[in-house]
Amino acid sequence: MIASVQSSDPLQKYTISAPGINATFIPYGARLTNLYVNDKNAEPQDVVLGFDDPADYLRNDQTVHNYFGPIVGRYANRIKNGTFTVQGVTSHIPQNENGGRDTLHGGKIGYDQRNWTLVSANSTSITFSLLDLGFEGFPGNVITYATYTVSSGPSWTSRLVSLPLDEPTPIMLANHVYWNLGAFVDAAGSTVLNNTLHMPYAARYVEINNIEVPTGAIGTVKGNFLDFTSPKQIGRDIESAIDNCGYNCTGYDNAFILDRPRYSGPESTDISMLTLSSNSTGIQMDIYTNQQSLQIYTCDNTNGTIPVKQSQQHNGGTKYVEKYGCIVIETQQWIDGVNHPEWGQDQYQIYTVDSEPAVVFARYDFGIVGEC
């Protein structure tokens, strides 16, 4: 057993492992800090960004607040004007982005800055819980369990289960992991521009304004820089993505809609929704999820001030994360769907005491390009 008694230290590291994979977490934000898988040379590589010293997560949250590796919620992504109405009751959530014009990732102190409780842990799995007592003005109380498991394959599975305890409320959680499958092993691996991204079922996306809040329109990716329905290097069209990630920003920060094929269900986890690979390491990752959207952010705003972890420094190579040095992939429902009933997202975003729980399932399968 890793933990037989409750630890009171939110920065205590816990590592779980299985053949070909090991992952480390801290209770602060129920956060993933390290994830090692083998590269094409059978060498273990840490493929997620973060900090060597867990205390740096707190320091980062109090300054630039990058959301390295935690669960974000109670409502991930953006809420227009920080306001929504559920069953006739209007709620106002702190507007913590764009000069107070929207709410990002649950408000000023979201789930990412909460000290989660360690519930259970063994060599391959760990569970945290969080009792949300109406944090940030969200209606009602919610309890969430986050269970992380590693298995041979190798795979990492994340299961987030949330239960409203009294009032109707929107719930939309997501893991906010910064990936670099190149693991900074060489110059090409220091960014994700040479990574190949494939989202075969992402033919539509949610259109946004210049502060990245949905306009209500749904666009199609065919024939433009957002089209990853066939495998494509991330950097191929990125220079065409002008003002795509906010005003005066070039890159990707988009909510892609997942339209599964007719032989699959709207929440089925039977087929991969995303494949990402790096030539530098040969590592490939496939994501299976029950969610209906993927938010893709290509670290358009990193600027060489965030240090690379010691585990990712190779032979005097990159020591700081540069622009496009990583990619965030959030498995979630449609951004700001709580304010767009015309999208039909209520059944996936609004929960009550007598509804099914809110469940976010995501499995990340790893392998070597050409061998998967």
PDB file of C-alpha atoms in Angstrom, residues 79-302:
ATOM      1  CA  ILE A  79     -18.410  30.982 -18.844  1.00  0.00           C
ATOM      2  CA  LYS A  80     -19.554  34.153 -20.597  1.00  0.00           C
ATOM      3  CA  ASN A  81     -19.882  37.075 -18.152  1.00  0.00           C
ATOM      4  CA  GLY A  82     -19.464  34.601 -15.282  1.00  0.00           C
ATOM      5  CA  THR A  83     -23.242  34.165 -15.292  1.00  0.00           C
ATOM      6  CA  PHE A  84     -25.696  31.346 -15.985  1.00  0.00           C
ATOM      7  CA  THR A  85     -29.258  30.382 -15.114  1.00  0.00           C
ATOM      8  CA  VAL A  86     -30.320  26.880 -14.068  1.00  0.00           C
ATOM      9  CA  GLN A  87     -33.994  26.087 -13.473  1.00  0.00           C
ATOM     10  CA  GLY A  88     -34.822  29.757 -13.048  1.00  0.00           C
ATOM     11  CA  VAL A  89     -32.013  30.537 -10.597  1.00  0.00           C
ATOM     12  CA  THR A  90     -29.229  32.849 -11.827  1.00  0.00           C
ATOM     13  CA  SER A  91     -25.704  32.471 -10.440  1.00  0.00           C
ATOM     14  CA  HIS A  92     -22.787  34.887 -10.655  1.00  0.00           C
ATOM     15  CA  ILE A  93     -19.285  33.406 -10.542  1.00  0.00           C
ATOM     16  CA  PRO A  94     -16.132  35.522 -10.076  1.00  0.00           C
ATOM     17  CA  GLN A  95     -14.897  36.714 -13.467  1.00  0.00           C
ATOM     18  CA  ASN A  96     -11.192  35.999 -13.400  1.00  0.00           C
ATOM     19  CA  GLU A  97     -10.171  36.547 -17.025  1.00  0.00           C
ATOM     20  CA  ASN A  98     -10.141  39.279 -19.671  1.00  0.00           C
ATOM     21  CA  GLY A  99     -10.684  42.129 -17.255  1.00  0.00           C
ATOM     22  CA  GLY A 100     -13.756  40.560 -15.710  1.00  0.00           C
ATOM     23  CA  ARG A 101     -15.582  39.592 -18.893  1.00  0.00           C
ATOM     24  CA  ASP A 102     -15.652  35.849 -18.298  1.00  0.00           C
ATOM     25  CA  THR A 103     -14.939  33.067 -15.808  1.00  0.00           C
ATOM     26  CA  LEU A 104     -12.119  30.616 -16.507  1.00  0.00           C
ATOM     27  CA  HIS A 105     -11.867  27.138 -14.945  1.00  0.00           C
ATOM     28  CA  GLY A 106     -14.275  27.689 -12.076  1.00  0.00           C
ATOM     29  CA  GLY A 107     -13.388  31.154 -10.795  1.00  0.00           C
ATOM     30  CA  LYS A 108     -10.627  32.744  -8.772  1.00  0.00           C
ATOM     31  CA  ILE A 109     -10.099  29.658  -6.597  1.00  0.00           C
ATOM     32  CA  GLY A 110     -11.179  26.639  -8.590  1.00  0.00           C
ATOM     33  CA  TYR A 111     -10.689  22.943  -7.976  1.00  0.00           C
ATOM     34  CA  ASP A 112      -7.078  23.300  -9.102  1.00  0.00           C
ATOM     35  CA  GLN A 113      -6.243  25.332  -5.975  1.00  0.00           C
ATOM     36  CA  ARG A 114      -8.077  23.128  -3.493  1.00  0.00           C
ATOM     37  CA  ASN A 115      -6.463  20.566  -1.205  1.00  0.00           C
ATOM     38  CA  TRP A 116      -8.110  17.284  -2.151  1.00  0.00           C
ATOM     39  CA  THR A 117      -8.418  14.454   0.381  1.00  0.00           C
ATOM     40  CA  LEU A 118      -6.493  11.249  -0.195  1.00  0.00           C
ATOM     41  CA  VAL A 119      -9.098   8.489   0.014  1.00  0.00           C
ATOM     42  CA  SER A 120      -7.246   5.374  -1.064  1.00  0.00           C
ATOM     43  CA  ALA A 121      -4.057   4.313  -2.794  1.00  0.00           C
ATOM     44  CA  ASN A 122      -2.192   1.187  -3.795  1.00  0.00           C
ATOM     45  CA  SER A 123       0.618   0.410  -6.201  1.00  0.00           C
ATOM     46  CA  THR A 124      -1.444   1.023  -9.379  1.00  0.00           C
ATOM     47  CA  SER A 125      -4.309   3.331  -8.376  1.00  0.00           C
ATOM     48  CA  ILE A 126      -5.022   6.396  -6.261  1.00  0.00           C
ATOM     49  CA  THR A 127      -8.263   8.192  -5.353  1.00  0.00           C
ATOM     50  CA  PHE A 128      -8.813  11.754  -4.120  1.00  0.00           C
ATOM     51  CA  SER A 129     -12.035  13.451  -3.074  1.00  0.00           C
ATOM     52  CA  LEU A 130     -13.214  17.040  -2.796  1.00  0.00           C
ATOM     53  CA  LEU A 131     -16.305  18.367  -1.028  1.00  0.00           C
ATOM     54  CA  ASP A 132     -17.310  21.573  -2.799  1.00  0.00           C
ATOM     55  CA  LEU A 133     -19.457  23.644  -0.418  1.00  0.00           C
ATOM     56  CA  GLY A 134     -20.735  26.060  -3.015  1.00  0.00           C
ATOM     57  CA  PHE A 135     -17.249  27.293  -3.896  1.00  0.00           C
ATOM     58  CA  GLU A 136     -17.068  30.484  -5.963  1.00  0.00           C
ATOM     59  CA  GLY A 137     -20.838  30.992  -5.884  1.00  0.00           C
ATOM     60  CA  PHE A 138     -21.846  27.835  -7.746  1.00  0.00           C
ATOM     61  CA  PRO A 139     -25.246  26.563  -6.598  1.00  0.00           C
ATOM     62  CA  GLY A 140     -25.375  23.788  -4.028  1.00  0.00           C
ATOM     63  CA  ASN A 141     -22.827  21.354  -2.702  1.00  0.00           C
ATOM     64  CA  VAL A 142     -21.004  18.745  -4.793  1.00  0.00           C
ATOM     65  CA  ILE A 143     -18.721  15.864  -3.879  1.00  0.00           C
ATOM     66  CA  THR A 144     -16.221  14.611  -6.444  1.00  0.00           C
ATOM     67  CA  TYR A 145     -14.038  11.512  -6.533  1.00  0.00           C
ATOM     68  CA  ALA A 146     -10.998  11.408  -8.804  1.00  0.00           C
ATOM     69  CA  THR A 147      -9.495   7.980  -9.393  1.00  0.00           C
ATOM     70  CA  TYR A 148      -6.281   7.594 -11.376  1.00  0.00           C
ATOM     71  CA  THR A 149      -5.060   4.165 -12.482  1.00  0.00           C
ATOM     72  CA  VAL A 150      -2.095   2.915 -14.484  1.00  0.00           C
ATOM     73  CA  SER A 151      -1.991  -0.451 -16.194  1.00  0.00           C
ATOM     74  CA  SER A 152       0.143  -2.465 -18.572  1.00  0.00           C
ATOM     75  CA  GLY A 153      -0.341  -1.484 -22.159  1.00  0.00           C
ATOM     76  CA  PRO A 154       0.764   0.983 -20.944  1.00  0.00           C
ATOM     77  CA  SER A 155      -2.219   3.198 -20.046  1.00  0.00           C
ATOM     78  CA  TRP A 156      -3.256   5.938 -17.655  1.00  0.00           C
ATOM     79  CA  THR A 157      -6.975   6.142 -16.830  1.00  0.00           C
ATOM     80  CA  SER A 158      -8.690   9.116 -15.185  1.00  0.00           C
ATOM     81  CA  ARG A 159     -12.219   8.781 -13.768  1.00  0.00           C
ATOM     82  CA  LEU A 160     -13.867  11.891 -12.313  1.00  0.00           C
ATOM     83  CA  VAL A 161     -17.250  11.264 -10.681  1.00  0.00           C
ATOM     84  CA  SER A 162     -19.263  14.190  -9.254  1.00  0.00           C
ATOM     85  CA  LEU A 163     -22.497  14.051  -7.263  1.00  0.00           C
ATOM     86  CA  PRO A 164     -24.645  17.104  -6.490  1.00  0.00           C
ATOM     87  CA  LEU A 165     -25.899  16.869  -2.896  1.00  0.00           C
ATOM     88  CA  ASP A 166     -28.804  19.318  -2.938  1.00  0.00           C
ATOM     89  CA  GLU A 167     -29.336  21.945  -5.668  1.00  0.00           C
ATOM     90  CA  PRO A 168     -29.329  21.680  -9.479  1.00  0.00           C
ATOM     91  CA  THR A 169     -25.960  22.782 -10.777  1.00  0.00           C
ATOM     92  CA  PRO A 170     -23.705  22.776 -13.834  1.00  0.00           C
ATOM     93  CA  ILE A 171     -20.745  20.406 -13.531  1.00  0.00           C
ATOM     94  CA  MET A 172     -18.010  20.128 -16.140  1.00  0.00           C
ATOM     95  CA  LEU A 173     -14.608  18.949 -14.970  1.00  0.00           C
ATOM     96  CA  ALA A 174     -11.432  18.322 -16.951  1.00  0.00           C
ATOM     97  CA  ASN A 175      -7.848  17.221 -16.456  1.00  0.00           C
ATOM     98  CA  HIS A 176      -5.555  20.091 -17.409  1.00  0.00           C
ATOM     99  CA  VAL A 177      -2.339  18.313 -18.356  1.00  0.00           C
ATOM    100  CA  TYR A 178       0.409  19.953 -20.407  1.00  0.00           C
ATOM    101  CA  TRP A 179       1.889  17.309 -22.723  1.00  0.00           C
ATOM    102  CA  ASN A 180       5.153  17.148 -24.621  1.00  0.00           C
ATOM    103  CA  LEU A 181       5.609  13.656 -26.052  1.00  0.00           C
ATOM    104  CA  GLY A 182       8.982  14.764 -27.403  1.00  0.00           C
ATOM    105  CA  ALA A 183      10.054  15.201 -23.764  1.00  0.00           C
ATOM    106  CA  PHE A 184      12.571  17.889 -24.818  1.00  0.00           C
ATOM    107  CA  VAL A 185      15.056  15.192 -25.900  1.00  0.00           C
ATOM    108  CA  ASP A 186      16.298  17.240 -28.869  1.00  0.00           C
ATOM    109  CA  ALA A 187      15.619  20.518 -30.683  1.00  0.00           C
ATOM    110  CA  ALA A 188      12.573  19.146 -32.495  1.00  0.00           C
ATOM    111  CA  GLY A 189      11.256  17.750 -29.217  1.00  0.00           C
ATOM    112  CA  SER A 190      11.412  21.142 -27.519  1.00  0.00           C
ATOM    113  CA  THR A 191       8.115  22.146 -29.183  1.00  0.00           C
ATOM    114  CA  VAL A 192       5.034  20.282 -30.371  1.00  0.00           C
ATOM    115  CA  LEU A 193       5.170  21.781 -33.870  1.00  0.00           C
ATOM    116  CA  ASN A 194       6.600  18.553 -35.297  1.00  0.00           C
ATOM    117  CA  ASN A 195       4.080  16.381 -33.435  1.00  0.00           C
ATOM    118  CA  THR A 196       1.469  14.678 -35.576  1.00  0.00           C
ATOM    119  CA  LEU A 197      -2.118  15.246 -34.393  1.00  0.00           C
ATOM    120  CA  HIS A 198      -5.139  13.286 -35.620  1.00  0.00           C
ATOM    121  CA  MET A 199      -8.744  13.877 -34.514  1.00  0.00           C
ATOM    122  CA  PRO A 200     -10.787  11.871 -37.043  1.00  0.00           C
ATOM    123  CA  TYR A 201     -14.177  12.767 -35.539  1.00  0.00           C
ATOM    124  CA  ALA A 202     -13.558  16.483 -34.967  1.00  0.00           C
ATOM    125  CA  ALA A 203     -15.134  17.937 -38.108  1.00  0.00           C
ATOM    126  CA  ARG A 204     -16.866  20.757 -36.185  1.00  0.00           C
ATOM    127  CA  TYR A 205     -15.790  23.303 -33.622  1.00  0.00           C
ATOM    128  CA  VAL A 206     -17.301  26.001 -31.390  1.00  0.00           C
ATOM    129  CA  GLU A 207     -16.698  29.460 -32.829  1.00  0.00           C
ATOM    130  CA  ILE A 208     -15.339  32.067 -30.397  1.00  0.00           C
ATOM    131  CA  ASN A 209     -14.822  35.817 -30.186  1.00  0.00           C
ATOM    132  CA  ASN A 210     -11.539  37.609 -29.527  1.00  0.00           C
ATOM    133  CA  ILE A 211     -11.608  36.750 -25.796  1.00  0.00           C
ATOM    134  CA  GLU A 212     -12.267  33.069 -26.566  1.00  0.00           C
ATOM    135  CA  VAL A 213     -15.903  33.070 -25.461  1.00  0.00           C
ATOM    136  CA  PRO A 214     -18.359  31.227 -27.752  1.00  0.00           C
ATOM    137  CA  THR A 215     -20.436  33.296 -30.130  1.00  0.00           C
ATOM    138  CA  GLY A 216     -23.078  30.573 -30.361  1.00  0.00           C
ATOM    139  CA  ALA A 217     -22.092  29.596 -33.904  1.00  0.00           C
ATOM    140  CA  ILE A 218     -20.780  26.170 -34.827  1.00  0.00           C
ATOM    141  CA  GLY A 219     -18.129  26.008 -37.552  1.00  0.00           C
ATOM    142  CA  THR A 220     -16.699  23.273 -39.740  1.00  0.00           C
ATOM    143  CA  VAL A 221     -12.991  22.555 -40.062  1.00  0.00           C
ATOM    144  CA  LYS A 222     -12.958  21.266 -43.646  1.00  0.00           C
ATOM    145  CA  GLY A 223     -10.331  22.988 -45.743  1.00  0.00           C
ATOM    146  CA  ASN A 224      -8.959  25.312 -43.046  1.00  0.00           C
ATOM    147  CA  PHE A 225      -6.170  25.352 -40.470  1.00  0.00           C
ATOM    148  CA  LEU A 226      -8.398  23.678 -37.859  1.00  0.00           C
ATOM    149  CA  ASP A 227      -8.716  20.494 -39.888  1.00  0.00           C
ATOM    150  CA  PHE A 228      -7.049  17.553 -38.137  1.00  0.00           C
ATOM    151  CA  THR A 229      -9.492  14.930 -39.384  1.00  0.00           C
ATOM    152  CA  SER A 230      -6.495  13.456 -41.220  1.00  0.00           C
ATOM    153  CA  PRO A 231      -3.091  13.194 -39.506  1.00  0.00           C
ATOM    154  CA  LYS A 232      -1.207  16.488 -39.716  1.00  0.00           C
ATOM    155  CA  GLN A 233       1.787  18.065 -38.038  1.00  0.00           C
ATOM    156  CA  ILE A 234       0.661  20.730 -35.582  1.00  0.00           C
ATOM    157  CA  GLY A 235       3.047  23.284 -37.039  1.00  0.00           C
ATOM    158  CA  ARG A 236       1.954  22.867 -40.650  1.00  0.00           C
ATOM    159  CA  ASP A 237      -0.836  25.457 -40.580  1.00  0.00           C
ATOM    160  CA  ILE A 238      -0.279  27.140 -37.232  1.00  0.00           C
ATOM    161  CA  GLU A 239       0.931  30.407 -38.754  1.00  0.00           C
ATOM    162  CA  SER A 240      -2.488  30.711 -40.405  1.00  0.00           C
ATOM    163  CA  ALA A 241      -4.199  30.568 -37.001  1.00  0.00           C
ATOM    164  CA  ILE A 242      -4.007  34.346 -36.506  1.00  0.00           C
ATOM    165  CA  ASP A 243      -6.229  35.721 -33.702  1.00  0.00           C
ATOM    166  CA  ASN A 244      -7.507  32.159 -33.296  1.00  0.00           C
ATOM    167  CA  CYS A 245      -6.468  31.899 -29.647  1.00  0.00           C
ATOM    168  CA  GLY A 246      -7.574  35.383 -28.652  1.00  0.00           C
ATOM    169  CA  TYR A 247      -6.754  38.869 -29.858  1.00  0.00           C
ATOM    170  CA  ASN A 248      -3.269  39.166 -31.375  1.00  0.00           C
ATOM    171  CA  CYS A 249      -2.540  35.500 -30.658  1.00  0.00           C
ATOM    172  CA  THR A 250      -1.420  32.950 -33.244  1.00  0.00           C
ATOM    173  CA  GLY A 251      -1.981  29.284 -32.461  1.00  0.00           C
ATOM    174  CA  TYR A 252      -4.633  26.839 -31.357  1.00  0.00           C
ATOM    175  CA  ASP A 253      -6.983  27.208 -28.390  1.00  0.00           C
ATOM    176  CA  ASN A 254     -10.179  25.677 -29.677  1.00  0.00           C
ATOM    177  CA  ALA A 255     -13.069  23.484 -28.606  1.00  0.00           C
ATOM    178  CA  PHE A 256     -13.429  20.694 -31.154  1.00  0.00           C
ATOM    179  CA  ILE A 257     -16.758  18.852 -31.206  1.00  0.00           C
ATOM    180  CA  LEU A 258     -16.594  15.060 -31.291  1.00  0.00           C
ATOM    181  CA  ASP A 259     -19.138  13.536 -33.655  1.00  0.00           C
ATOM    182  CA  ARG A 260     -18.710   9.810 -33.234  1.00  0.00           C
ATOM    183  CA  PRO A 261     -19.631   7.525 -36.135  1.00  0.00           C
ATOM    184  CA  ARG A 262     -23.119   6.041 -36.276  1.00  0.00           C
ATOM    185  CA  TYR A 263     -21.987   2.622 -35.038  1.00  0.00           C
ATOM    186  CA  SER A 264     -20.773   4.259 -31.826  1.00  0.00           C
ATOM    187  CA  GLY A 265     -22.775   6.130 -29.165  1.00  0.00           C
ATOM    188  CA  PRO A 266     -22.495   9.819 -28.218  1.00  0.00           C
ATOM    189  CA  GLU A 267     -20.616   8.896 -25.015  1.00  0.00           C
ATOM    190  CA  SER A 268     -18.964   5.674 -26.168  1.00  0.00           C
ATOM    191  CA  THR A 269     -15.341   5.001 -25.302  1.00  0.00           C
ATOM    192  CA  ASP A 270     -14.781   2.241 -27.844  1.00  0.00           C
ATOM    193  CA  ILE A 271     -12.726   4.222 -30.366  1.00  0.00           C
ATOM    194  CA  SER A 272      -9.831   6.653 -30.093  1.00  0.00           C
ATOM    195  CA  MET A 273     -10.859  10.302 -30.312  1.00  0.00           C
ATOM    196  CA  LEU A 274      -7.321  11.666 -30.651  1.00  0.00           C
ATOM    197  CA  THR A 275      -3.896  10.384 -31.617  1.00  0.00           C
ATOM    198  CA  LEU A 276      -0.748  12.396 -30.924  1.00  0.00           C
ATOM    199  CA  SER A 277       2.818  11.327 -31.680  1.00  0.00           C
ATOM    200  CA  SER A 278       6.378  12.643 -31.610  1.00  0.00           C
ATOM    201  CA  ASN A 279       9.131  11.661 -34.033  1.00  0.00           C
ATOM    202  CA  SER A 280      11.774  12.699 -31.500  1.00  0.00           C
ATOM    203  CA  THR A 281      10.861   9.967 -29.015  1.00  0.00           C
ATOM    204  CA  GLY A 282       8.603   7.791 -31.144  1.00  0.00           C
ATOM    205  CA  ILE A 283       5.981   8.001 -28.403  1.00  0.00           C
ATOM    206  CA  GLN A 284       2.343   7.838 -29.483  1.00  0.00           C
ATOM    207  CA  MET A 285      -0.699   8.597 -27.319  1.00  0.00           C
ATOM    208  CA  ASP A 286      -4.311   7.654 -28.044  1.00  0.00           C
ATOM    209  CA  ILE A 287      -7.172   9.139 -26.028  1.00  0.00           C
ATOM    210  CA  TYR A 288     -10.452   7.347 -25.369  1.00  0.00           C
ATOM    211  CA  THR A 289     -13.120   9.403 -23.587  1.00  0.00           C
ATOM    212  CA  ASN A 290     -16.862   9.635 -22.969  1.00  0.00           C
ATOM    213  CA  GLN A 291     -16.787  13.410 -23.450  1.00  0.00           C
ATOM    214  CA  GLN A 292     -18.115  15.230 -26.515  1.00  0.00           C
ATOM    215  CA  SER A 293     -15.457  17.884 -26.951  1.00  0.00           C
ATOM    216  CA  LEU A 294     -11.710  18.344 -26.862  1.00  0.00           C
ATOM    217  CA  GLN A 295     -10.202  21.704 -25.982  1.00  0.00           C
ATOM    218  CA  ILE A 296      -6.811  21.925 -27.701  1.00  0.00           C
ATOM    219  CA  TYR A 297      -4.302  24.570 -26.581  1.00  0.00           C
ATOM    220  CA  THR A 298      -0.809  24.661 -28.097  1.00  0.00           C
ATOM    221  CA  CYS A 299       0.912  26.736 -25.424  1.00  0.00           C
ATOM    222  CA  ASP A 300       0.717  29.824 -27.594  1.00  0.00           C
ATOM    223  CA  ASN A 301       1.547  32.125 -24.684  1.00  0.00           C
ATOM    224  CA  THR A 302       4.521  30.376 -23.108  1.00  0.00           C
TER     225      THR A 302
END
